[in-house]
Amino acid sequence: MMRVLLAMIFSAFVWGAAEARAELVVVVNPQSGIERLGEDDVINIFLGRYRRLPSGLAAEPVDIADGSSLRARFYRSLVNKSLPEINAYWARLVFSGKTRPPHTVGSVEEALRFVASQPGGLAYLERAQVDRRVKIVFELAE
Amino acid sequence: MAASLLVCAFIGHVHAQSDAPAFSLRGFGTLGLARSSSDQAEFVRDLSQPVGIKNGQWSGRIDSIFGLQASWRVTTELELVGQAVSRLHYDRSHNPELMWAFAKWEPDPRLALRLGRIGADFMMLADSRLVGYSYLTVRPPADFFGPLFFSHFDGADAAVTLPAAGGLAHLKAFAGRTHEKAAGGLGVWDTSGSPVAGLVFDYTRGPWQLRAQAARIRFAADMNTGFLEAPLLASGFPEAAASLQTKDKTTRYLSAGLVYDRGPLLVQGMLNRIRHEAQVFEDSHAGYVLAAYRLGRVTPFVGMSRWKSKSRDDLPAVPVPVLGDYYRLFMAGGAVDRTTYTLGVRWDFQRDMAFKLQWDTVRAGAGASFSFPNANPAWDGKTEVLSVTLDFVF
């Protein structure tokens, strides 16, 4: 009996956690000329290694400020890194004058507006936040 | 105080409208204290430092650094970057030094051209060895980076990045002239105007990064060796006198490195080989490995590094008493043989700030104390270095 109860509590916990974690996706401007992106493409673009879309456009990624949990979740599931690691990574490149981090915006709505206004724009957000201004090209497994 | 408040207000202003700021002002710094146990030799971060730490006394001189960087994106393709850094200099001052001052032109995501004062690219993960916040250890391994006292040059570089075989290939060529002075037992050595050139190849795929690099420098000036050159010439040993010269002599640098960075695990290692035409320097090999595992905000790391030179067998003979002995002793003074074991921890206690605590056990071979200023010839080569730093960026 006790074991069944524990199993129920445990599965409720897991279920609840899964529900709270809506799926993260990467979106682009519908005019970007691309349908899908590979994981390596997304890593290269957001980490500033190679910012060129397969269609030839210059990629313009956008980061959502630390205050939302989106940024932490995105980098955790993409490269398994915490935000301090990502910040140290950017300090390394910025102060070497090598490349620049993604533009930072304060909210999902601003990110959507950015992507909708830039043919090479990319952003990450929850699937439920996607609207017709943008197109999903990559899904993250959390 | 008022000035720093003003700077803070200004930075706050720039950040407030950071949607896509055309102008940004950022900075970095390290407040570092370190102590080296031996009273027989001084420990330095690299050969640009005229004085080090010793005698178990805590000092902030070798690791404390402060830098400011301004960048201005003139257009999407053109960016101007300037960086000034205050740190311990060859002349013992901390006067700000213009580190970067370049224009970067990126006509395409595959191509980047920079012109002006730019970084000499020796680290695998960055051009700058001064931004403590950006790397794990308190300082880049002194056994590997110690002899590479050049941090910038005036010239140009061109980098091409292309997808290749499931990864990214990155090739950079650079050329220019140095603008730096080094400190040493012979006083200041001004290397300004020495031509440098090199190639850097990086290949990144998944968690792996492979690097190969070749660089050369042709020294534009001699060191202050006249006090020995003159008596050697006067005594009829022109070859021995010439062996002290560095002007118009080339030094070649080759290195290879590998990084594995996946999730919480980071492992990296590099090897280098330095060959000198100038006989007054000994050719050397160096290498390091560093491994770290992140546990939340705390990252423990271990490392080992080694730097060893080879004594020359091509030195001209000076078969006279006193002068000959002194010449051989002087030439042997460039010998290096040192190994360091490192244990440390980094704690990212809040955004853009990290504490580090590091313990280094340094073992230098007897009589091979070239890279330690003011070493007593009788030093047993052992010292323990304990360092604690607060690194930040803003």
Coordinates of C-alpha atoms in Angstrom, one line a residue:
Chain A
M1 CA 0.0 0.0 0.0
M2 CA 2.7 2.4 1.1
R3 CA 4.7 1.5 -2.1
V4 CA 1.7 2.3 -4.3
L5 CA 1.2 5.6 -2.5
L6 CA 4.8 6.5 -3.0
A7 CA 4.7 5.5 -6.6
M8 CA 1.6 7.7 -7.1
I9 CA 3.2 10.7 -5.4
F10 CA 6.4 10.2 -7.4
S11 CA 4.6 9.9 -10.8
A12 CA 2.5 13.0 -9.9
F13 CA 5.7 14.9 -9.2
V14 CA 7.3 13.8 -12.5
W15 CA 4.0 14.5 -14.4
G16 CA 3.8 18.0 -12.8
A17 CA 7.4 18.8 -13.6
A18 CA 6.9 17.7 -17.2
E19 CA 3.8 19.9 -17.5
A20 CA 5.5 22.9 -16.0
R21 CA 8.3 22.5 -18.6
A22 CA 6.8 23.5 -21.9
E23 CA 8.9 22.6 -24.9
L24 CA 11.6 25.1 -26.1
V25 CA 11.9 25.8 -29.8
V26 CA 14.1 28.0 -32.0
V27 CA 12.2 30.3 -34.4
V28 CA 13.3 32.4 -37.4
N29 CA 11.8 34.9 -39.7
P30 CA 9.6 33.3 -42.4
Q31 CA 11.7 35.2 -45.0
S32 CA 15.0 33.5 -43.8
G33 CA 14.8 30.9 -46.6
I34 CA 15.3 28.0 -44.2
E35 CA 12.9 25.2 -43.1
R36 CA 15.1 23.4 -40.5
L37 CA 18.3 24.0 -38.5
G38 CA 20.6 21.3 -37.1
E39 CA 21.7 21.3 -33.5
D40 CA 25.3 22.2 -34.6
D41 CA 23.9 25.2 -36.6
V42 CA 22.0 26.5 -33.6
I43 CA 25.1 26.1 -31.3
N44 CA 27.4 27.8 -33.9
I45 CA 25.0 30.7 -34.3
F46 CA 24.2 31.3 -30.6
L47 CA 27.8 30.8 -29.4
G48 CA 29.0 33.2 -32.2
R49 CA 31.2 30.6 -33.9
Y50 CA 29.6 30.9 -37.3
R51 CA 26.7 33.2 -37.9
R52 CA 25.5 32.3 -41.3
L53 CA 22.2 30.6 -42.1
P54 CA 22.2 27.7 -44.6
S55 CA 20.4 30.1 -47.0
G56 CA 23.4 32.4 -47.0
L57 CA 21.9 35.2 -44.8
A58 CA 23.8 36.6 -41.9
A59 CA 22.3 35.1 -38.7
E60 CA 21.2 37.6 -36.0
P61 CA 20.4 35.7 -32.8
V62 CA 18.7 37.3 -29.9
D63 CA 19.0 36.5 -26.2
I64 CA 16.3 37.0 -23.6
A65 CA 17.5 38.7 -20.4
D66 CA 18.6 36.5 -17.5
G67 CA 15.5 37.5 -15.5
S68 CA 13.4 35.0 -17.3
S69 CA 14.3 31.3 -16.9
L70 CA 14.2 30.9 -20.7
R71 CA 17.9 31.8 -21.2
A72 CA 19.1 29.4 -18.5
R73 CA 16.9 26.6 -19.9
F74 CA 18.0 27.2 -23.4
Y75 CA 21.8 27.0 -22.8
R76 CA 21.3 24.1 -20.4
S77 CA 19.6 22.0 -22.9
L78 CA 21.6 23.2 -26.0
V79 CA 25.1 22.8 -24.6
N80 CA 24.6 21.6 -21.0
K81 CA 26.1 24.9 -19.6
S82 CA 25.0 27.1 -16.8
L83 CA 24.6 30.9 -17.2
P84 CA 27.9 31.7 -15.3
E85 CA 29.7 29.4 -17.9
I86 CA 28.0 31.2 -20.7
N87 CA 28.8 34.6 -19.3
A88 CA 32.5 33.6 -18.8
Y89 CA 32.5 32.3 -22.4
W90 CA 31.3 35.7 -23.7
A91 CA 33.7 37.6 -21.5
R92 CA 36.5 35.6 -23.2
L93 CA 35.4 36.5 -26.7
V94 CA 34.2 40.1 -26.1
F95 CA 37.5 41.2 -24.4
S96 CA 39.5 39.5 -27.1
G97 CA 37.6 41.6 -29.6
K98 CA 36.7 38.4 -31.5
T99 CA 33.0 38.4 -31.7
R100 CA 29.9 39.8 -30.0
P101 CA 27.2 38.1 -28.0
P102 CA 23.6 37.9 -29.3
H103 CA 21.5 41.1 -28.9
T104 CA 19.7 41.0 -25.6
V105 CA 16.0 41.8 -25.2
G106 CA 13.9 42.0 -22.1
S107 CA 10.9 39.8 -23.0
V108 CA 9.6 37.1 -25.3
E109 CA 7.4 39.7 -27.1
E110 CA 10.5 41.9 -27.9
A111 CA 12.3 38.8 -29.1
L112 CA 9.3 38.0 -31.4
R113 CA 9.3 41.6 -32.7
F114 CA 13.1 41.4 -33.3
V115 CA 12.8 38.2 -35.3
A116 CA 9.8 39.4 -37.3
S117 CA 11.8 42.6 -38.3
Q118 CA 15.1 40.9 -39.2
P119 CA 15.3 38.4 -42.1
G120 CA 18.2 36.7 -40.4
G121 CA 16.7 36.9 -36.9
L122 CA 16.6 33.9 -34.5
A123 CA 15.2 33.5 -31.0
Y124 CA 14.3 30.8 -28.6
L125 CA 11.0 30.6 -26.7
E126 CA 8.3 28.1 -25.6
R127 CA 6.3 26.4 -28.2
A128 CA 3.1 28.0 -26.8
Q129 CA 4.5 31.5 -27.3
V130 CA 5.1 31.0 -31.0
D131 CA 2.8 33.0 -33.3
R132 CA 2.4 33.6 -37.1
R133 CA 5.2 36.2 -37.3
V134 CA 7.8 33.5 -37.0
K135 CA 8.6 29.9 -38.0
I136 CA 9.9 27.0 -35.9
V137 CA 13.2 25.5 -37.2
F138 CA 14.5 23.6 -34.2
E139 CA 13.1 21.8 -31.2
L140 CA 15.1 21.3 -28.0
A141 CA 15.0 18.2 -25.9
E142 CA 15.0 19.2 -22.2
Chain B
M1 CA 34.7 57.9 -6.0
A2 CA 32.7 60.4 -7.9
A3 CA 34.4 59.3 -11.0
S4 CA 33.5 55.7 -10.4
L5 CA 29.9 56.6 -9.7
L6 CA 29.8 58.5 -13.0
V7 CA 31.3 55.5 -14.8
C8 CA 28.7 53.2 -13.2
A9 CA 25.9 55.6 -14.1
F10 CA 27.2 55.8 -17.7
I11 CA 27.4 52.0 -18.0
G12 CA 23.9 51.7 -16.5
H13 CA 22.7 54.0 -19.2
V14 CA 24.4 52.0 -22.0
H15 CA 23.0 48.8 -20.7
A16 CA 19.5 50.2 -20.3
Q17 CA 19.2 50.6 -24.0
S18 CA 21.1 47.4 -24.9
D19 CA 18.7 46.2 -27.6
A20 CA 21.4 46.6 -30.2
P21 CA 23.7 49.3 -28.8
A22 CA 26.0 51.0 -31.3
F23 CA 28.3 51.9 -28.5
S24 CA 29.2 49.9 -25.4
L25 CA 31.7 50.4 -22.6
R26 CA 32.6 47.3 -20.6
G27 CA 35.3 46.4 -18.2
F28 CA 37.1 43.6 -16.4
G29 CA 39.4 43.2 -13.4
T30 CA 41.0 41.0 -10.9
L31 CA 41.8 41.7 -7.3
G32 CA 44.4 39.1 -6.6
L33 CA 46.5 38.2 -3.7
A34 CA 49.3 35.6 -3.9
R35 CA 52.2 34.3 -1.8
S36 CA 55.2 32.2 -2.7
S37 CA 56.9 30.4 0.1
S38 CA 60.5 30.5 -1.0
D39 CA 62.8 33.3 0.1
Q40 CA 65.4 32.3 -2.6
A41 CA 63.5 33.3 -5.8
E42 CA 60.6 35.4 -6.9
F43 CA 57.6 34.0 -8.7
V44 CA 56.1 35.9 -11.6
R45 CA 53.2 35.5 -13.9
D46 CA 55.2 35.9 -17.1
L47 CA 58.6 37.4 -18.2
S48 CA 57.1 40.9 -18.6
Q49 CA 57.0 41.3 -14.8
P50 CA 60.2 42.9 -13.3
V51 CA 59.4 41.8 -9.7
G52 CA 57.5 38.9 -8.3
I53 CA 56.4 37.5 -5.0
K54 CA 58.5 35.6 -2.4
N55 CA 59.2 35.0 1.3
G56 CA 55.6 33.9 2.1
Q57 CA 54.4 37.5 1.9
W58 CA 51.0 38.2 0.5
S59 CA 51.1 40.6 -2.5
G60 CA 48.6 41.8 -5.0
R61 CA 51.2 42.9 -7.5
I62 CA 51.4 39.9 -10.0
D63 CA 47.7 39.2 -10.5
S64 CA 45.8 42.5 -10.0
I65 CA 44.5 43.9 -13.3
F66 CA 41.9 46.4 -14.4
G67 CA 40.7 46.9 -17.9
L68 CA 38.2 49.0 -19.8
Q69 CA 36.9 48.4 -23.3
A70 CA 34.9 50.6 -25.6
S71 CA 33.4 49.3 -28.8
W72 CA 31.5 51.2 -31.4
R73 CA 29.5 49.4 -34.2
V74 CA 29.7 52.0 -36.9
T75 CA 27.8 49.8 -39.4
T76 CA 26.8 46.1 -39.3
E77 CA 30.1 45.3 -41.0
L78 CA 32.4 47.7 -39.3
E79 CA 33.3 47.9 -35.6
L80 CA 35.9 49.9 -33.7
V81 CA 37.3 48.5 -30.5
G82 CA 39.7 50.1 -27.9
Q83 CA 40.9 48.6 -24.7
A84 CA 43.1 50.0 -22.0
V85 CA 44.6 47.9 -19.2
S86 CA 46.4 48.7 -16.0
R87 CA 48.7 46.0 -14.7
L88 CA 52.3 45.6 -13.4
H89 CA 54.7 46.8 -16.1
Y90 CA 58.3 46.2 -17.0
D91 CA 59.1 49.6 -15.2
R92 CA 57.1 48.6 -12.0
S93 CA 54.4 51.1 -12.8
H94 CA 50.7 50.4 -13.3
N95 CA 50.2 53.0 -16.0
P96 CA 47.3 52.2 -18.3
E97 CA 48.5 50.6 -21.5
L98 CA 46.6 50.7 -24.8
M99 CA 46.0 46.9 -25.4
W100 CA 43.7 46.9 -28.4
A101 CA 42.8 49.7 -30.8
F102 CA 41.5 48.3 -34.0
A103 CA 38.9 48.4 -36.7
K104 CA 37.2 45.1 -37.5
W105 CA 35.5 44.7 -40.9
E106 CA 33.2 41.7 -41.4
P107 CA 31.9 41.9 -44.9
D108 CA 30.5 38.3 -44.5
P109 CA 30.0 35.9 -41.6
R110 CA 32.8 33.8 -43.1
L111 CA 35.5 36.6 -43.1
A112 CA 36.8 39.0 -40.5
L113 CA 39.6 41.5 -41.1
R114 CA 41.2 43.5 -38.3
L115 CA 43.6 46.4 -38.6
G116 CA 45.4 48.3 -35.8
R117 CA 46.7 47.2 -32.4
I118 CA 45.4 43.6 -32.0
G119 CA 46.0 40.6 -29.7
A120 CA 48.7 38.1 -30.2
D121 CA 46.6 34.9 -30.3
F122 CA 48.4 32.4 -28.0
M123 CA 45.5 31.0 -25.9
M124 CA 43.2 28.4 -27.4
L125 CA 40.0 30.0 -26.2
A126 CA 40.8 33.7 -26.3
D127 CA 43.3 36.3 -27.4
S128 CA 43.6 37.9 -23.9
R129 CA 45.4 36.3 -21.0
L130 CA 44.3 39.1 -18.7
V131 CA 40.6 38.6 -18.2
G132 CA 40.6 36.3 -15.2
Y133 CA 36.9 35.9 -15.2
S134 CA 37.0 34.2 -18.6
Y135 CA 39.2 31.3 -17.6
L136 CA 39.3 28.7 -14.8
T137 CA 42.7 29.1 -13.2
V138 CA 44.0 32.2 -11.4
R139 CA 46.4 32.8 -14.2
P140 CA 47.3 31.0 -17.4
P141 CA 49.9 28.3 -16.6
A142 CA 53.2 30.2 -16.1
D143 CA 55.3 27.3 -17.5
F144 CA 53.5 27.6 -20.8
F145 CA 52.6 31.2 -21.2
G146 CA 55.5 32.7 -19.2
P147 CA 57.9 33.2 -22.1
L148 CA 55.1 34.6 -24.3
F149 CA 55.3 38.1 -23.0
F150 CA 53.8 39.6 -26.1
S151 CA 50.2 40.5 -25.7
H152 CA 49.6 42.7 -28.7
F153 CA 51.2 44.0 -31.9
D154 CA 50.4 46.7 -34.4
G155 CA 49.3 45.2 -37.7
A156 CA 46.5 43.2 -39.2
D157 CA 44.9 39.8 -39.2
A158 CA 42.5 38.1 -41.5
A159 CA 40.3 35.1 -40.4
V160 CA 38.2 32.8 -42.5
T161 CA 35.6 30.4 -41.0
L162 CA 34.0 27.6 -43.0
P163 CA 32.0 24.5 -42.3
A164 CA 34.0 21.4 -43.0
A165 CA 33.5 17.7 -42.3
G166 CA 30.7 18.3 -39.8
G167 CA 32.6 20.9 -37.9
L168 CA 34.0 24.4 -38.4
A169 CA 37.4 25.2 -39.7
H170 CA 38.9 28.5 -38.8
L171 CA 42.2 29.9 -40.3
K172 CA 43.8 33.1 -39.3
A173 CA 46.9 34.8 -40.6
F174 CA 48.5 37.8 -38.8
A175 CA 51.4 40.1 -39.3
G176 CA 52.7 43.3 -37.8
R177 CA 55.2 44.8 -35.5
T178 CA 55.6 44.5 -31.7
H179 CA 55.3 47.5 -29.4
E180 CA 56.4 46.0 -26.1
K181 CA 59.2 46.0 -23.6
A182 CA 60.2 43.2 -21.3
A183 CA 61.9 43.2 -18.0
G184 CA 64.8 40.9 -17.0
G185 CA 68.0 40.4 -15.2
L186 CA 69.7 42.7 -17.7
G187 CA 67.1 45.5 -17.3
V188 CA 64.5 46.6 -19.8
W189 CA 64.6 45.0 -23.3
D190 CA 62.7 47.1 -25.8
T191 CA 61.4 44.9 -28.6
S192 CA 59.4 47.7 -30.3
G193 CA 59.4 47.4 -34.0
S194 CA 60.2 43.7 -34.2
P195 CA 58.2 42.1 -37.1
V196 CA 55.9 39.3 -36.1
A197 CA 53.8 37.0 -38.3
G198 CA 51.9 33.7 -37.9
L199 CA 49.2 31.3 -38.8
V200 CA 46.5 29.9 -36.5
F201 CA 44.3 26.9 -37.5
D202 CA 41.4 25.8 -35.3
Y203 CA 39.0 23.0 -36.0
T204 CA 35.9 22.8 -33.8
R205 CA 33.5 19.8 -33.9
G206 CA 30.9 19.1 -31.2
P207 CA 32.8 19.2 -27.8
W208 CA 36.2 19.1 -29.5
Q209 CA 38.5 21.9 -30.5
L210 CA 41.8 21.3 -32.1
R211 CA 44.4 24.0 -32.7
A212 CA 47.7 24.3 -34.5
Q213 CA 49.8 27.5 -34.6
A214 CA 53.0 28.7 -36.1
A215 CA 54.5 32.2 -35.4
R216 CA 57.8 34.0 -35.7
I217 CA 59.4 37.2 -34.5
R218 CA 62.5 38.9 -35.8
F219 CA 64.0 41.0 -33.0
A220 CA 64.7 44.6 -33.9
A221 CA 67.1 45.2 -31.0
D222 CA 69.8 43.7 -28.9
M223 CA 69.5 43.2 -25.1
N224 CA 71.8 45.0 -22.7
T225 CA 74.7 42.6 -23.1
G226 CA 77.3 45.2 -24.1
F227 CA 79.1 44.8 -20.7
L228 CA 80.1 41.2 -21.8
E229 CA 80.3 41.8 -25.6
A230 CA 82.9 44.5 -25.3
P231 CA 85.5 42.4 -23.3
L232 CA 84.9 39.4 -25.5
L233 CA 85.6 41.5 -28.6
A234 CA 88.6 43.1 -27.0
S235 CA 90.0 39.6 -26.1
G236 CA 89.6 38.4 -29.7
F237 CA 86.4 36.3 -29.4
P238 CA 84.1 37.9 -32.0
E239 CA 82.0 34.7 -32.4
A240 CA 81.3 34.6 -28.7
A241 CA 80.5 38.3 -28.7
A242 CA 78.1 37.7 -31.7
S243 CA 76.4 34.9 -29.8
L244 CA 75.0 37.5 -27.3
Q245 CA 73.2 39.4 -30.1
T246 CA 69.5 39.3 -30.7
K247 CA 69.1 42.0 -33.3
D248 CA 67.9 40.5 -36.6
K249 CA 67.7 37.1 -35.1
T250 CA 64.5 35.1 -35.6
T251 CA 62.6 33.1 -32.9
R252 CA 60.1 30.5 -34.1
Y253 CA 57.1 29.2 -32.1
L254 CA 55.0 26.1 -32.9
S255 CA 52.1 24.8 -30.8
A256 CA 49.3 22.3 -30.9
G257 CA 46.4 22.0 -28.5
L258 CA 43.2 20.1 -27.8
V259 CA 40.1 21.1 -25.8
Y260 CA 37.3 18.8 -24.8
D261 CA 34.3 20.7 -23.4
R262 CA 31.1 18.9 -22.8
G263 CA 28.6 19.8 -20.2
P264 CA 30.3 20.1 -16.8
L265 CA 33.6 18.5 -18.0
L266 CA 36.4 20.6 -19.4
V267 CA 39.8 19.1 -20.4
Q268 CA 42.5 21.0 -22.3
G269 CA 46.1 20.6 -23.1
M270 CA 48.7 22.3 -25.3
L271 CA 52.3 21.7 -26.3
N272 CA 54.8 24.2 -27.7
R273 CA 58.3 24.3 -29.1
I274 CA 60.4 27.5 -29.3
R275 CA 63.5 27.7 -31.4
H276 CA 65.9 30.7 -31.3
E277 CA 68.5 31.8 -33.8
A278 CA 70.0 33.9 -31.1
Q279 CA 72.4 31.7 -29.2
V280 CA 71.9 33.6 -26.0
F281 CA 68.5 31.9 -25.6
E282 CA 68.0 28.2 -25.1
D283 CA 65.5 26.3 -27.3
S284 CA 62.6 25.0 -25.2
H285 CA 59.5 22.8 -25.0
A286 CA 56.5 23.3 -22.8
G287 CA 53.1 21.8 -22.2
Y288 CA 50.2 21.8 -19.9
V289 CA 47.0 19.8 -19.1
L290 CA 44.1 21.1 -17.2
A291 CA 40.9 19.3 -16.2
A292 CA 37.8 20.7 -14.4
Y293 CA 34.4 19.5 -13.5
R294 CA 31.6 21.9 -12.7
L295 CA 29.4 21.1 -9.7
G296 CA 26.8 23.8 -9.8
R297 CA 28.5 27.2 -9.1
V298 CA 31.7 25.5 -7.9
T299 CA 34.3 24.2 -10.3
P300 CA 37.3 22.3 -8.9
F301 CA 40.2 21.9 -11.2
V302 CA 43.6 20.2 -11.4
G303 CA 46.5 20.9 -13.7
M304 CA 50.1 20.2 -14.5
S305 CA 52.5 22.1 -16.6
R306 CA 56.2 21.8 -17.6
W307 CA 58.7 24.0 -19.4
K308 CA 62.2 22.7 -20.2
S309 CA 65.1 24.1 -22.3
K310 CA 68.0 22.3 -24.0
S311 CA 71.5 23.6 -23.4
R312 CA 73.3 24.6 -26.5
D313 CA 76.1 22.5 -28.0
D314 CA 77.0 25.2 -30.6
L315 CA 78.5 27.8 -28.3
P316 CA 81.9 29.2 -29.4
A317 CA 84.8 28.3 -27.1
V318 CA 86.3 31.1 -24.9
P319 CA 89.5 29.3 -23.7
V320 CA 90.7 31.9 -21.2
P321 CA 90.3 32.0 -17.4
V322 CA 87.8 34.3 -15.7
L323 CA 86.2 35.7 -18.9
G324 CA 85.6 32.2 -20.3
D325 CA 84.1 31.0 -17.0
Y326 CA 81.9 34.1 -16.8
Y327 CA 80.8 33.7 -20.4
R328 CA 79.8 30.0 -19.8
L329 CA 78.0 30.9 -16.6
F330 CA 76.1 33.8 -18.3
M331 CA 75.0 31.6 -21.2
A332 CA 73.9 28.8 -18.8
G333 CA 71.7 31.4 -17.0
G334 CA 69.1 31.0 -19.7
A335 CA 68.4 27.4 -18.7
V336 CA 64.8 26.5 -17.8
D337 CA 63.5 23.3 -16.2
R338 CA 60.3 23.7 -14.2
T339 CA 57.2 21.7 -13.4
T340 CA 54.1 22.9 -11.7
Y341 CA 51.2 21.0 -10.2
T342 CA 48.0 22.9 -9.7
L343 CA 44.9 22.4 -7.5
G344 CA 42.2 24.9 -7.3
V345 CA 38.5 25.8 -7.2
R346 CA 36.5 28.5 -8.8
W347 CA 33.2 29.7 -7.3
D348 CA 30.8 31.7 -9.4
F349 CA 29.1 33.3 -6.4
Q350 CA 27.1 35.8 -8.4
R351 CA 26.6 37.1 -11.9
D352 CA 29.8 38.3 -13.5
M353 CA 31.9 37.7 -10.4
A354 CA 34.0 34.7 -9.3
F355 CA 36.2 33.8 -6.4
K356 CA 39.2 31.5 -7.1
L357 CA 41.5 29.7 -4.7
Q358 CA 44.5 28.0 -6.1
W359 CA 47.6 26.1 -4.9
D360 CA 50.6 25.6 -7.1
T361 CA 53.6 23.4 -6.3
V362 CA 56.5 24.7 -8.3
R363 CA 59.6 22.5 -8.8
A364 CA 62.5 24.0 -10.8
G365 CA 65.6 22.1 -11.6
A366 CA 68.7 23.1 -9.7
G367 CA 70.5 25.9 -11.5
A368 CA 67.7 26.3 -14.0
S369 CA 66.1 29.4 -12.5
F370 CA 66.0 31.7 -15.5
S371 CA 62.3 32.4 -15.3
F372 CA 62.4 33.4 -11.6
P373 CA 63.6 36.9 -11.0
N374 CA 66.4 37.5 -8.5
A375 CA 66.9 33.8 -7.9
N376 CA 69.7 32.8 -5.6
P377 CA 72.0 30.3 -7.5
A378 CA 71.8 28.0 -4.4
W379 CA 68.0 27.8 -4.5
D380 CA 66.7 24.3 -4.4
G381 CA 64.0 25.2 -7.0
K382 CA 61.0 24.5 -4.7
T383 CA 58.2 26.9 -3.9
E384 CA 54.6 26.7 -3.0
V385 CA 52.3 29.4 -4.4
L386 CA 48.9 30.1 -2.9
S387 CA 46.6 32.5 -4.7
V388 CA 43.2 33.9 -4.0
T389 CA 41.4 36.2 -6.5
L390 CA 38.2 38.0 -7.1
D391 CA 37.5 38.3 -10.8
F392 CA 34.8 40.4 -12.3
V393 CA 33.4 41.8 -15.6
F394 CA 30.9 44.5 -16.1

